[in-house]
mmCIF file of C-alpha atoms in Angstrom:
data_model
loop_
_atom_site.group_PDB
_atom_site.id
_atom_site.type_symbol
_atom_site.label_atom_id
_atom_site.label_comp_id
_atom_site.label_asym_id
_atom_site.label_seq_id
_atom_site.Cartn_x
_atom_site.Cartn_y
_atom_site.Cartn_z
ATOM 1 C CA UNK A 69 3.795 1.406 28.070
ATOM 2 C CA UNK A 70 2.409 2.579 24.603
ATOM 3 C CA UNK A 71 5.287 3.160 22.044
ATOM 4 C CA UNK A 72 5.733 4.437 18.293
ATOM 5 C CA UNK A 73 7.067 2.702 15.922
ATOM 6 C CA UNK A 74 8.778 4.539 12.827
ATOM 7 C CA UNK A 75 8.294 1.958 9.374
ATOM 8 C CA UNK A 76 11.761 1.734 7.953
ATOM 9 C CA UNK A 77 12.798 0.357 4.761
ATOM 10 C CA UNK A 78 11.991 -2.986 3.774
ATOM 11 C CA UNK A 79 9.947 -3.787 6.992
ATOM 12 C CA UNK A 80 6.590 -5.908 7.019
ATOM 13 C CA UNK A 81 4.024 -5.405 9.339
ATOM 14 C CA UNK A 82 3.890 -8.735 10.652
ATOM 15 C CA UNK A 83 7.849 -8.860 10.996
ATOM 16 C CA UNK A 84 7.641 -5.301 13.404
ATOM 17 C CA UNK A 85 4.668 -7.153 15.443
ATOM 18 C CA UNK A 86 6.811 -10.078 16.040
ATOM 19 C CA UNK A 87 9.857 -7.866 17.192
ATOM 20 C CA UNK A 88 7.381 -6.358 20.185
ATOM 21 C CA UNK A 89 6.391 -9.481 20.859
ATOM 22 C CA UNK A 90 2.912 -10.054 18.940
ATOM 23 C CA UNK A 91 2.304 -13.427 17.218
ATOM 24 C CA UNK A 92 0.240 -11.971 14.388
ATOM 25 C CA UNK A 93 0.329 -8.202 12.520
ATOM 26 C CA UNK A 94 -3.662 -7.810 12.811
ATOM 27 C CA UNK A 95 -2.972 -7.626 17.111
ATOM 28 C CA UNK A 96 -1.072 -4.488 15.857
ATOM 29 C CA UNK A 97 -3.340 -3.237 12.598
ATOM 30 C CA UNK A 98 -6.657 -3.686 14.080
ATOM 31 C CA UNK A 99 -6.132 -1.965 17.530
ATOM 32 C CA UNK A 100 -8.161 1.028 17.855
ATOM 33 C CA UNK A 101 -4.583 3.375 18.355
ATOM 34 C CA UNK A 102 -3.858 2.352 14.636
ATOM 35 C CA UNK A 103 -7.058 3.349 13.398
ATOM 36 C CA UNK A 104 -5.399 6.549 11.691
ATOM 37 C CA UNK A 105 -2.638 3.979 10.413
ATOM 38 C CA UNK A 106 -5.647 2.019 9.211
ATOM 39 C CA UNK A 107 -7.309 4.501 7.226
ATOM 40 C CA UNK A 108 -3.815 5.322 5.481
ATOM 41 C CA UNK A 109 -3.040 1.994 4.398
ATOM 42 C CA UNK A 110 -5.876 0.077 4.081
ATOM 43 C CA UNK A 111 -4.015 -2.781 2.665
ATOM 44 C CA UNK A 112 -1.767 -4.179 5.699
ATOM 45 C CA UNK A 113 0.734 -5.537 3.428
ATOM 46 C CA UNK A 114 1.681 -2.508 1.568
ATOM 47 C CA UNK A 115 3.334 0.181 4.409
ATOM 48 C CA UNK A 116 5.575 2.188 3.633
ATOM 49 C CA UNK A 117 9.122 4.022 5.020
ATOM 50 C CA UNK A 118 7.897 6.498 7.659
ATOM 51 C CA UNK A 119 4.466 5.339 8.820
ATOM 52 C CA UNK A 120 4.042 5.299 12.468
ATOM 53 C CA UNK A 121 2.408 2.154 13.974
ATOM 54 C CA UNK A 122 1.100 2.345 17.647
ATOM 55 C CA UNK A 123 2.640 -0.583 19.705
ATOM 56 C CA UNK A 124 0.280 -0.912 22.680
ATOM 57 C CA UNK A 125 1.364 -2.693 25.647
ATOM 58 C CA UNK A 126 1.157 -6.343 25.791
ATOM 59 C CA UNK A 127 -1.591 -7.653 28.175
ATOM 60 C CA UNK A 128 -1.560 -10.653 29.911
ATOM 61 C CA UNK A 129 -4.071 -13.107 29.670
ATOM 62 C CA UNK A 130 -5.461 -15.596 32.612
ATOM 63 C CA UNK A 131 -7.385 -18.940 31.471
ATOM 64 C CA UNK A 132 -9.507 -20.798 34.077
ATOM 65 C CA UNK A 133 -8.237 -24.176 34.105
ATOM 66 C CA UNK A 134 -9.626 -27.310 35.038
ATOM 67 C CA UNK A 135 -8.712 -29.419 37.726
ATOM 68 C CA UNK A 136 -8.106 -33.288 36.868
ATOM 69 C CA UNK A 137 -8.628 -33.152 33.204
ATOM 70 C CA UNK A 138 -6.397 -32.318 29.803
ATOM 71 C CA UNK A 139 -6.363 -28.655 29.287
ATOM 72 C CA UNK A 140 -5.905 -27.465 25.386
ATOM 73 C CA UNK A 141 -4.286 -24.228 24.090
ATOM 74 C CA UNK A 142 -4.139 -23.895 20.214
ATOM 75 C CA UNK A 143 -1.282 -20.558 19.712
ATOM 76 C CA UNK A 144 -2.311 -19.044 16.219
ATOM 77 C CA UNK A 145 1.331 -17.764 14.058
ATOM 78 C CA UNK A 146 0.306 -15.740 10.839
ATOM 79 C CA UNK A 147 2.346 -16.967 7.885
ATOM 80 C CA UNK A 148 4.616 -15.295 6.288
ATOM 81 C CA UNK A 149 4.556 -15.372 2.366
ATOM 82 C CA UNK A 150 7.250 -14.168 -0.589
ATOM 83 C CA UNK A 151 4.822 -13.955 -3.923
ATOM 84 C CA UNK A 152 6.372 -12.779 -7.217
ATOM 85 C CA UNK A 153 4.886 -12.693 -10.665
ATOM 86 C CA UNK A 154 6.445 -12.572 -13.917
ATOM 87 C CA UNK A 155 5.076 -11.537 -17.128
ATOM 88 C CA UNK A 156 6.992 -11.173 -20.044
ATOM 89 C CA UNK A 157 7.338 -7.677 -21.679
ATOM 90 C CA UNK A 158 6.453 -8.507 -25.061
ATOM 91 C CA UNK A 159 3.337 -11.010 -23.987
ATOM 92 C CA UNK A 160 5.028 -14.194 -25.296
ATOM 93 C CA UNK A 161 3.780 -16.988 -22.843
ATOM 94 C CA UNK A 162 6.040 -18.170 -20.031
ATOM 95 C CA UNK A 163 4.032 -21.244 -19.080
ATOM 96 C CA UNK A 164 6.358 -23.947 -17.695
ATOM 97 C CA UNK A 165 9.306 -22.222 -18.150
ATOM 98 C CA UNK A 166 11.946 -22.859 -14.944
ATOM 99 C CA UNK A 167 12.431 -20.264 -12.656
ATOM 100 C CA UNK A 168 14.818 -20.951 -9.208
ATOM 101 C CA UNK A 169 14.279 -18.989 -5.970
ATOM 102 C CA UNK A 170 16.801 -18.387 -3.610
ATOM 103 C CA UNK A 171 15.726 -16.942 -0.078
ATOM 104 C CA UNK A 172 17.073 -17.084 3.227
ATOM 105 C CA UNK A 173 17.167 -21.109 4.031
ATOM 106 C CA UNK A 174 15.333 -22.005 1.074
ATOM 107 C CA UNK A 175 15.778 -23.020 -3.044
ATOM 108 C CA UNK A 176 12.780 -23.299 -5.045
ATOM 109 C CA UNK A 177 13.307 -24.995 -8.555
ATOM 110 C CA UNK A 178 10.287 -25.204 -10.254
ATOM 111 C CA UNK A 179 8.471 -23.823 -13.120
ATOM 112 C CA UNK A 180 6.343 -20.471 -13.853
ATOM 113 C CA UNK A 181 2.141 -21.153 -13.972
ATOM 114 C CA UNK A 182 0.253 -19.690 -16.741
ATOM 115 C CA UNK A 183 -0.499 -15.838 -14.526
ATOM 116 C CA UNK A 184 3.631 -16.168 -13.795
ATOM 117 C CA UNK A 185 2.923 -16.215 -10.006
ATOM 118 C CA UNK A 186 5.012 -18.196 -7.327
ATOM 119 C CA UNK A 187 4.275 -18.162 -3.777
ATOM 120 C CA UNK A 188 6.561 -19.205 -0.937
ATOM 121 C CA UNK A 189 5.334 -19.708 2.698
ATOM 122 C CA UNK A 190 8.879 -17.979 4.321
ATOM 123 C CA UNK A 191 10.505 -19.404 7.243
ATOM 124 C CA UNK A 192 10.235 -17.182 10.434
ATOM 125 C CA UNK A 193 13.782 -15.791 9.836
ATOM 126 C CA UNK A 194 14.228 -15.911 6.829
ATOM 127 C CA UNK A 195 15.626 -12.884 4.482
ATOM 128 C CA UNK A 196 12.886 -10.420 2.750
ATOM 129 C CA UNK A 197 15.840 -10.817 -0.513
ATOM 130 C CA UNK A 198 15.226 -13.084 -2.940
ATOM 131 C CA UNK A 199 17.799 -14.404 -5.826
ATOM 132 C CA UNK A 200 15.811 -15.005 -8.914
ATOM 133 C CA UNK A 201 16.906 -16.705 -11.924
ATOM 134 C CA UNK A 202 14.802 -17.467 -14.964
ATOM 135 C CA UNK A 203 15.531 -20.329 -17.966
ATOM 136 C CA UNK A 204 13.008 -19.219 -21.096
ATOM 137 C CA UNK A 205 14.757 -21.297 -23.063
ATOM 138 C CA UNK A 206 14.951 -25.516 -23.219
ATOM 139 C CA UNK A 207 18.376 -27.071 -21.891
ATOM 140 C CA UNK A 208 19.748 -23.537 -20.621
ATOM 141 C CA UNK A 209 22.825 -24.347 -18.449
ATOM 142 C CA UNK A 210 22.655 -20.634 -17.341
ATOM 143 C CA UNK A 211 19.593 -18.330 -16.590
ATOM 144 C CA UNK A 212 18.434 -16.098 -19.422
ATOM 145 C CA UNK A 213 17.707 -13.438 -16.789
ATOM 146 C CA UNK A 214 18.399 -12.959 -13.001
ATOM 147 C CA UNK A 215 17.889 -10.291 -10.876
ATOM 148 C CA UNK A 216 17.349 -9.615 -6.798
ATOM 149 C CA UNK A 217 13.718 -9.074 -5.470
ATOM 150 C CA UNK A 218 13.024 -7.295 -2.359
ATOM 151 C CA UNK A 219 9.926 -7.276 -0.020
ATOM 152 C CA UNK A 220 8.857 -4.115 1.243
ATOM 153 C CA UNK A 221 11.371 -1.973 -0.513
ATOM 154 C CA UNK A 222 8.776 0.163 -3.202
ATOM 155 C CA UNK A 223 8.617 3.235 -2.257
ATOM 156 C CA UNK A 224 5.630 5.121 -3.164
ATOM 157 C CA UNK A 225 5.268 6.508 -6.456
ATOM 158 C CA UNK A 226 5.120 10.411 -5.136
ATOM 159 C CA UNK A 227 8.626 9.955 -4.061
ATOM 160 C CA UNK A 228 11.932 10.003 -6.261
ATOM 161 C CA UNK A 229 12.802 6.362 -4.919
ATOM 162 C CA UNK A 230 9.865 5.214 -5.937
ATOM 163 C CA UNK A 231 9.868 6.346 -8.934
ATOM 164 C CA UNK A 232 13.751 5.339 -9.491
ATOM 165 C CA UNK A 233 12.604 1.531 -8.220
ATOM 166 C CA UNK A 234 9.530 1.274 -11.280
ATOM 167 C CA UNK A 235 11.943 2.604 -14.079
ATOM 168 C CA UNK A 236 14.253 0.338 -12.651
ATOM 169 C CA UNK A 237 11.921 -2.288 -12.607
ATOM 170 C CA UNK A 238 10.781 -1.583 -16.261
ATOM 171 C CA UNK A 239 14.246 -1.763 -17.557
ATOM 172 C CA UNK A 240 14.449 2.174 -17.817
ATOM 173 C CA UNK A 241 17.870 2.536 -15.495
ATOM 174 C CA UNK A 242 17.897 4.699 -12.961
ATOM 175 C CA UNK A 243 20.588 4.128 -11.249
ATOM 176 C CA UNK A 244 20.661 3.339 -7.873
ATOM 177 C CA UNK A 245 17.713 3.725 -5.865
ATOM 178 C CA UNK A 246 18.577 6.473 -3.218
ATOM 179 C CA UNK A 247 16.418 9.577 -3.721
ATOM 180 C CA UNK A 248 18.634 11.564 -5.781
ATOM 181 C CA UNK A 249 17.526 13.168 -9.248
ATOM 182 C CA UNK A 250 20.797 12.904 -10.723
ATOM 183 C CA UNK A 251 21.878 12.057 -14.561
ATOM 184 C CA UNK A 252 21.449 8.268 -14.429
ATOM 185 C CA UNK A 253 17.942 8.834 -13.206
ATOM 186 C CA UNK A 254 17.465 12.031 -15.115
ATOM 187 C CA UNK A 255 18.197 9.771 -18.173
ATOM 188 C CA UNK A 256 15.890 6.568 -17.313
ATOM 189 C CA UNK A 257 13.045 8.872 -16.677
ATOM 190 C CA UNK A 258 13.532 10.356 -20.184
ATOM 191 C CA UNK A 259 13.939 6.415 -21.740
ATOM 192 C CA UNK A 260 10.647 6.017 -19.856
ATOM 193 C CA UNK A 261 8.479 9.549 -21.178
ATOM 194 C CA UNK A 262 9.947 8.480 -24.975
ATOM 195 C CA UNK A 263 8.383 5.381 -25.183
ATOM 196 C CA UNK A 264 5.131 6.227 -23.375
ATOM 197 C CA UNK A 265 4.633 9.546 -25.368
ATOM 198 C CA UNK A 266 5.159 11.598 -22.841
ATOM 199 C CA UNK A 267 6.925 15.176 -22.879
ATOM 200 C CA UNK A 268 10.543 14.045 -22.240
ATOM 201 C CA UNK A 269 11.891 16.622 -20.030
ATOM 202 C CA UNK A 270 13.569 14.428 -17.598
ATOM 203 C CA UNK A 271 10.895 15.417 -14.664
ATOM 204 C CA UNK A 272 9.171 12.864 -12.785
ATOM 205 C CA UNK A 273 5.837 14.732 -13.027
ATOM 206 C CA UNK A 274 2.178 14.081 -12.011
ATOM 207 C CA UNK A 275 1.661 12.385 -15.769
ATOM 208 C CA UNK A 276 4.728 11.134 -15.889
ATOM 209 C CA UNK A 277 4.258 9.400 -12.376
ATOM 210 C CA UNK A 278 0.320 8.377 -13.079
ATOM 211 C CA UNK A 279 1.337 6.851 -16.655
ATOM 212 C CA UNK A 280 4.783 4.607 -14.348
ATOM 213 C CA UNK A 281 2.303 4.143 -11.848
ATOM 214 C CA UNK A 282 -0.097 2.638 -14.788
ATOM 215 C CA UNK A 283 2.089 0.667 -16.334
ATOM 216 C CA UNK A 284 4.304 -0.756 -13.631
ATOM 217 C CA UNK A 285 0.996 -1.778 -11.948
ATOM 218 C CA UNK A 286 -0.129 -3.785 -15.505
ATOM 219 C CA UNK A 287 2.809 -5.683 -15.394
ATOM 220 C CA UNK A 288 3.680 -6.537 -10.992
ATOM 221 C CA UNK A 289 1.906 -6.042 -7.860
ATOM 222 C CA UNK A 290 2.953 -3.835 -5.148
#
């Protein structure tokens, strides 16, 4: 039986497959009922709250075997990866400087690359929420910086979330991230239209969102 699946927050394609049974998220993004789905997001790793995915039924598949001899099945599992890149906001380089990773069943403590990205292969289970702490400075008992980053939970940038999670992100505060246009957010939008040069009138407008979309995407990857 064919179902619909509604995207909720902080979902990953491959992580809804694997709930309906599906080893890998291209069974789901390649079928021919997602081609609509398809042509919406043609990157498979950025979806998005509200996107309905087709979930076909589940065939079964019978292999001729043969008699008297070693029959071998190879089961293909997509991995699952947490990638995060930091750049520092004034360009100073960031090369070797420690950075520790805590998600689900897992702490990384190594050091930042000279493009600032670190990639973890994830556990099956674990948690989309990652702890980050960063040390820019030698023989730092405690992090200079540390903040929580979640997969999957950027809204796009035509919504007020969205916009809320970039300012956010870009040290403009927002508040919290829930869709409302209230004075916290009212306020980080006008910290961000002052220092871009933008009319500050507090209104997340079509320059205001194609200048956050801009920048936030010079400085992380959706």
């Amino acid at each position: 039986m064919t179902q619909q699946h509604t995207v909720a927050q902080g979902e990953t394609l491959l992580r809804i497959a694997r709930q309906y049974g599906y080893k890998t998220s291209t069974a789901l993004y390649n079928h021919p009922s997602n081609a609509e789905f398809r042509a919406l997001r043609p990157d498979p790793n950025l979806i998005y709250p509200g996107d309905v995915i087709t979930i076909p039924p589940k065939k079964e598949k019978f292999m001729p075997l043969r008699a008297n001899s070693l029959n071998t099945f190879v089961v293909q599992n997509e991995k699952e990866y947490f990638r995060l890149q930091i750049i520092h906001e004034d360009g100073d380089d960031i090369t070797g400087k420690r950075i520790v990773l805590n998600i689900g069943s897992q702490t990384i403590d190594t050091v930042l690359p000279s493009d600032g990205l670190v990639e973890v292969e994830l556990n099956e289970n674990d948690t989309l929420t990652a702890q980050v702490d960063l040390y820019l400075k030698e023989d730092q008992s405690s992090p200079s910086e540390s903040f929580t980053a979640q997969v999957g939970h950027l809204d796009p940038i035509d919504t007020l979330s969205g916009v809320q999670a970039r300012c956010n992100l870009l040290g403009f505060d927002c508040g919290k991230v829930d869709g409302i246009n209230g004075a916290k957010t009212k306020a980080g939008v006008k910290g961000f239209q002052f220092v871009h040069g933008l009319e500050v009138d507090a209104i997340a407008g079509e320059k205001t969102k194609a200048k956050l979309k801009q920048v936030y995407g010079s400085k992380s990857k959706e």
